[in-house]
Amino acid sequence: MSSRKPIKKAVFPVAGLGTRFLPATKAIPKELLPIVDRPLIQYAVDEAREAGIEQMIFVTGRGKTAIVEHFDIAYELVTTMEERGKSLDVLEPTRFTPGDIITVRQQVPMGLGHAIWCARAIVGDEPFAIFLPDELMIARKGGTGCMKQMVEAYDEVGGNLISVLEVPHEAVSSYGVIAPGAQISDSLTEVTGLVEKPPVAEAPSNKIISGRYILQPEVMRTLEDQEKGAGGEIQLTDAMARMIGNQPFHAVTFDGKRYDCGSKTGFVEATLALALERDDMGAEVRAMAERLLAG
């Protein structure tokens, strides 16, 4: 148990152009679009920190420097707020120890697998986490975040883990789906195979891959010579599928809520759901929604 290397690094692939959200994403990275008052990337980074991860690796592209600015110290803002006697607590989650945020460039958009491979030099020979910030994973009230649940499972079984959610069977063709093996516990399933966007009739289960991973460094070697897959891109799912059988591979069913913020309707749903749960605005938002629906 003690020989397992802890998960201290996380890779965030944030090089995408966010074309589905144009014109909002023409000058602002999609990952900085806020759900109420926190950018998507902040939710993912907070989830990583809760899980004990210390080093955040952003795989960025041109025009994405604002993501790094978000986690920098804004001297003018801090000085002005201090002079006005305002609390700086709201900025606390955006502060980082120098060296704990690292960026690498993905020069050509060649898929998720390629984006992860771009971080190989920083990951080195350590296991690491992957967060897709588009997938907003929200813990249950009083519960823990998705990555914390996964790290706890990793401490138990080691190897590679992916976060999964159950969806209606007819919806599986839009996602990566696992072929399940032994059921280890209520939330932990052995993975015997992975299929990217299968036809409904051929789907091995209704458990879909949901944007959180813990992988062993060997995946970088696998990505090194990975052939292009669906859409002419280097797919992470294909590389992971090649590792099944060589290393332990499990799926953690996340006890919490997932919002697909890569789609506009998912983004609106997340904003509404999180606003309704807030003590400072929930009642007001509920009244507003009822008024709009009645109108």
JSON list of N, CA and C in Angstrom, two decimals, residues 14-18 22-33 58-70 103-107:
[
{"chain": "A", "resi": 14, "resn": "VAL", "atom": "N", "xyz": [-6.77, 22.51, -21.78]},
{"chain": "A", "resi": 14, "resn": "VAL", "atom": "CA", "xyz": [-7.59, 23.73, -21.94]},
{"chain": "A", "resi": 14, "resn": "VAL", "atom": "C", "xyz": [-7.20, 24.50, -23.21]},
{"chain": "A", "resi": 15, "resn": "ALA", "atom": "N", "xyz": [-6.84, 23.75, -24.25]},
{"chain": "A", "resi": 15, "resn": "ALA", "atom": "CA", "xyz": [-6.40, 24.42, -25.48]},
{"chain": "A", "resi": 15, "resn": "ALA", "atom": "C", "xyz": [-7.53, 24.63, -26.50]},
{"chain": "A", "resi": 16, "resn": "GLY", "atom": "N", "xyz": [-8.70, 24.06, -26.21]},
{"chain": "A", "resi": 16, "resn": "GLY", "atom": "CA", "xyz": [-9.81, 24.13, -27.17]},
{"chain": "A", "resi": 16, "resn": "GLY", "atom": "C", "xyz": [-10.26, 25.55, -27.48]},
{"chain": "A", "resi": 17, "resn": "LEU", "atom": "N", "xyz": [-10.86, 25.72, -28.65]},
{"chain": "A", "resi": 17, "resn": "LEU", "atom": "CA", "xyz": [-11.28, 27.05, -29.10]},
{"chain": "A", "resi": 17, "resn": "LEU", "atom": "C", "xyz": [-12.65, 27.46, -28.56]},
{"chain": "A", "resi": 18, "resn": "GLY", "atom": "N", "xyz": [-13.41, 26.51, -28.05]},
{"chain": "A", "resi": 18, "resn": "GLY", "atom": "CA", "xyz": [-14.73, 26.86, -27.49]},
{"chain": "A", "resi": 18, "resn": "GLY", "atom": "C", "xyz": [-15.69, 27.43, -28.51]},
{"chain": "A", "resi": 22, "resn": "LEU", "atom": "N", "xyz": [-19.18, 30.75, -29.17]},
{"chain": "A", "resi": 22, "resn": "LEU", "atom": "CA", "xyz": [-18.93, 32.02, -29.86]},
{"chain": "A", "resi": 22, "resn": "LEU", "atom": "C", "xyz": [-20.23, 32.84, -29.91]},
{"chain": "A", "resi": 23, "resn": "PRO", "atom": "N", "xyz": [-20.17, 34.17, -29.84]},
{"chain": "A", "resi": 23, "resn": "PRO", "atom": "CA", "xyz": [-18.95, 35.00, -29.81]},
{"chain": "A", "resi": 23, "resn": "PRO", "atom": "C", "xyz": [-18.34, 35.21, -28.42]},
{"chain": "A", "resi": 24, "resn": "ALA", "atom": "N", "xyz": [-18.94, 34.62, -27.36]},
{"chain": "A", "resi": 24, "resn": "ALA", "atom": "CA", "xyz": [-18.43, 34.85, -25.99]},
{"chain": "A", "resi": 24, "resn": "ALA", "atom": "C", "xyz": [-16.97, 34.44, -25.86]},
{"chain": "A", "resi": 25, "resn": "THR", "atom": "N", "xyz": [-16.57, 33.40, -26.61]},
{"chain": "A", "resi": 25, "resn": "THR", "atom": "CA", "xyz": [-15.22, 32.85, -26.45]},
{"chain": "A", "resi": 25, "resn": "THR", "atom": "C", "xyz": [-14.24, 33.38, -27.49]},
{"chain": "A", "resi": 26, "resn": "LYS", "atom": "N", "xyz": [-14.61, 34.45, -28.18]},
{"chain": "A", "resi": 26, "resn": "LYS", "atom": "CA", "xyz": [-13.69, 35.03, -29.17]},
{"chain": "A", "resi": 26, "resn": "LYS", "atom": "C", "xyz": [-12.44, 35.56, -28.48]},
{"chain": "A", "resi": 27, "resn": "ALA", "atom": "N", "xyz": [-12.61, 36.26, -27.34]},
{"chain": "A", "resi": 27, "resn": "ALA", "atom": "CA", "xyz": [-11.47, 36.85, -26.63]},
{"chain": "A", "resi": 27, "resn": "ALA", "atom": "C", "xyz": [-11.27, 36.27, -25.24]},
{"chain": "A", "resi": 28, "resn": "ILE", "atom": "N", "xyz": [-12.26, 35.53, -24.74]},
{"chain": "A", "resi": 28, "resn": "ILE", "atom": "CA", "xyz": [-12.17, 34.96, -23.38]},
{"chain": "A", "resi": 28, "resn": "ILE", "atom": "C", "xyz": [-12.16, 33.44, -23.49]},
{"chain": "A", "resi": 29, "resn": "PRO", "atom": "N", "xyz": [-11.19, 32.76, -22.87]},
{"chain": "A", "resi": 29, "resn": "PRO", "atom": "CA", "xyz": [-11.19, 31.29, -22.90]},
{"chain": "A", "resi": 29, "resn": "PRO", "atom": "C", "xyz": [-12.49, 30.74, -22.32]},
{"chain": "A", "resi": 30, "resn": "LYS", "atom": "N", "xyz": [-13.01, 29.70, -22.95]},
{"chain": "A", "resi": 30, "resn": "LYS", "atom": "CA", "xyz": [-14.25, 29.07, -22.49]},
{"chain": "A", "resi": 30, "resn": "LYS", "atom": "C", "xyz": [-14.16, 28.66, -21.02]},
{"chain": "A", "resi": 31, "resn": "GLU", "atom": "N", "xyz": [-12.95, 28.25, -20.61]},
{"chain": "A", "resi": 31, "resn": "GLU", "atom": "CA", "xyz": [-12.76, 27.77, -19.23]},
{"chain": "A", "resi": 31, "resn": "GLU", "atom": "C", "xyz": [-12.92, 28.88, -18.19]},
{"chain": "A", "resi": 32, "resn": "LEU", "atom": "N", "xyz": [-12.91, 30.13, -18.65]},
{"chain": "A", "resi": 32, "resn": "LEU", "atom": "CA", "xyz": [-13.10, 31.26, -17.72]},
{"chain": "A", "resi": 32, "resn": "LEU", "atom": "C", "xyz": [-14.54, 31.75, -17.69]},
{"chain": "A", "resi": 33, "resn": "LEU", "atom": "N", "xyz": [-15.41, 31.13, -18.47]},
{"chain": "A", "resi": 33, "resn": "LEU", "atom": "CA", "xyz": [-16.83, 31.51, -18.39]},
{"chain": "A", "resi": 33, "resn": "LEU", "atom": "C", "xyz": [-17.34, 31.10, -17.01]},
{"chain": "A", "resi": 58, "resn": "PHE", "atom": "N", "xyz": [-1.51, 23.07, -17.00]},
{"chain": "A", "resi": 58, "resn": "PHE", "atom": "CA", "xyz": [-2.49, 23.49, -18.01]},
{"chain": "A", "resi": 58, "resn": "PHE", "atom": "C", "xyz": [-1.90, 23.29, -19.41]},
{"chain": "A", "resi": 59, "resn": "VAL", "atom": "N", "xyz": [-2.58, 22.49, -20.23]},
{"chain": "A", "resi": 59, "resn": "VAL", "atom": "CA", "xyz": [-2.17, 22.35, -21.63]},
{"chain": "A", "resi": 59, "resn": "VAL", "atom": "C", "xyz": [-2.99, 23.38, -22.41]},
{"chain": "A", "resi": 60, "resn": "THR", "atom": "N", "xyz": [-2.34, 24.48, -22.79]},
{"chain": "A", "resi": 60, "resn": "THR", "atom": "CA", "xyz": [-3.05, 25.62, -23.36]},
{"chain": "A", "resi": 60, "resn": "THR", "atom": "C", "xyz": [-2.75, 25.76, -24.85]},
{"chain": "A", "resi": 61, "resn": "GLY", "atom": "N", "xyz": [-3.39, 26.75, -25.44]},
{"chain": "A", "resi": 61, "resn": "GLY", "atom": "CA", "xyz": [-3.13, 27.09, -26.84]},
{"chain": "A", "resi": 61, "resn": "GLY", "atom": "C", "xyz": [-3.00, 28.60, -26.94]},
{"chain": "A", "resi": 62, "resn": "ARG", "atom": "N", "xyz": [-2.83, 29.09, -28.15]},
{"chain": "A", "resi": 62, "resn": "ARG", "atom": "CA", "xyz": [-2.74, 30.54, -28.35]},
{"chain": "A", "resi": 62, "resn": "ARG", "atom": "C", "xyz": [-4.01, 31.22, -27.86]},
{"chain": "A", "resi": 63, "resn": "GLY", "atom": "N", "xyz": [-3.86, 32.40, -27.28]},
{"chain": "A", "resi": 63, "resn": "GLY", "atom": "CA", "xyz": [-5.03, 33.15, -26.84]},
{"chain": "A", "resi": 63, "resn": "GLY", "atom": "C", "xyz": [-5.61, 32.68, -25.52]},
{"chain": "A", "resi": 64, "resn": "LYS", "atom": "N", "xyz": [-4.88, 31.81, -24.81]},
{"chain": "A", "resi": 64, "resn": "LYS", "atom": "CA", "xyz": [-5.40, 31.26, -23.56]},
{"chain": "A", "resi": 64, "resn": "LYS", "atom": "C", "xyz": [-4.66, 31.77, -22.32]},
{"chain": "A", "resi": 65, "resn": "THR", "atom": "N", "xyz": [-3.87, 32.82, -22.48]},
{"chain": "A", "resi": 65, "resn": "THR", "atom": "CA", "xyz": [-3.04, 33.28, -21.35]},
{"chain": "A", "resi": 65, "resn": "THR", "atom": "C", "xyz": [-3.88, 33.78, -20.17]},
{"chain": "A", "resi": 66, "resn": "ALA", "atom": "N", "xyz": [-5.11, 34.18, -20.42]},
{"chain": "A", "resi": 66, "resn": "ALA", "atom": "CA", "xyz": [-5.97, 34.69, -19.33]},
{"chain": "A", "resi": 66, "resn": "ALA", "atom": "C", "xyz": [-6.21, 33.63, -18.26]},
{"chain": "A", "resi": 67, "resn": "ILE", "atom": "N", "xyz": [-6.12, 32.34, -18.63]},
{"chain": "A", "resi": 67, "resn": "ILE", "atom": "CA", "xyz": [-6.31, 31.27, -17.63]},
{"chain": "A", "resi": 67, "resn": "ILE", "atom": "C", "xyz": [-5.22, 31.36, -16.57]},
{"chain": "A", "resi": 68, "resn": "VAL", "atom": "N", "xyz": [-3.98, 31.59, -17.02]},
{"chain": "A", "resi": 68, "resn": "VAL", "atom": "CA", "xyz": [-2.86, 31.72, -16.08]},
{"chain": "A", "resi": 68, "resn": "VAL", "atom": "C", "xyz": [-2.99, 33.02, -15.28]},
{"chain": "A", "resi": 69, "resn": "GLU", "atom": "N", "xyz": [-3.44, 34.09, -15.96]},
{"chain": "A", "resi": 69, "resn": "GLU", "atom": "CA", "xyz": [-3.64, 35.38, -15.27]},
{"chain": "A", "resi": 69, "resn": "GLU", "atom": "C", "xyz": [-4.62, 35.20, -14.11]},
{"chain": "A", "resi": 70, "resn": "HIS", "atom": "N", "xyz": [-5.64, 34.37, -14.32]},
{"chain": "A", "resi": 70, "resn": "HIS", "atom": "CA", "xyz": [-6.66, 34.17, -13.28]},
{"chain": "A", "resi": 70, "resn": "HIS", "atom": "C", "xyz": [-6.04, 33.66, -11.98]},
{"chain": "A", "resi": 103, "resn": "THR", "atom": "N", "xyz": [2.36, 25.68, -17.43]},
{"chain": "A", "resi": 103, "resn": "THR", "atom": "CA", "xyz": [1.64, 25.60, -18.70]},
{"chain": "A", "resi": 103, "resn": "THR", "atom": "C", "xyz": [2.54, 25.03, -19.80]},
{"chain": "A", "resi": 104, "resn": "VAL", "atom": "N", "xyz": [1.92, 24.23, -20.64]},
{"chain": "A", "resi": 104, "resn": "VAL", "atom": "CA", "xyz": [2.60, 23.77, -21.85]},
{"chain": "A", "resi": 104, "resn": "VAL", "atom": "C", "xyz": [1.66, 24.04, -23.02]},
{"chain": "A", "resi": 105, "resn": "ARG", "atom": "N", "xyz": [2.22, 24.23, -24.19]},
{"chain": "A", "resi": 105, "resn": "ARG", "atom": "CA", "xyz": [1.40, 24.55, -25.36]},
{"chain": "A", "resi": 105, "resn": "ARG", "atom": "C", "xyz": [1.10, 23.31, -26.19]},
{"chain": "A", "resi": 106, "resn": "GLN", "atom": "N", "xyz": [-0.16, 23.20, -26.59]},
{"chain": "A", "resi": 106, "resn": "GLN", "atom": "CA", "xyz": [-0.52, 22.23, -27.63]},
{"chain": "A", "resi": 106, "resn": "GLN", "atom": "C", "xyz": [-0.66, 23.05, -28.91]},
{"chain": "A", "resi": 107, "resn": "GLN", "atom": "N", "xyz": [0.34, 22.93, -29.78]},
{"chain": "A", "resi": 107, "resn": "GLN", "atom": "CA", "xyz": [0.37, 23.83, -30.95]},
{"chain": "A", "resi": 107, "resn": "GLN", "atom": "C", "xyz": [-0.67, 23.48, -32.01]}
]
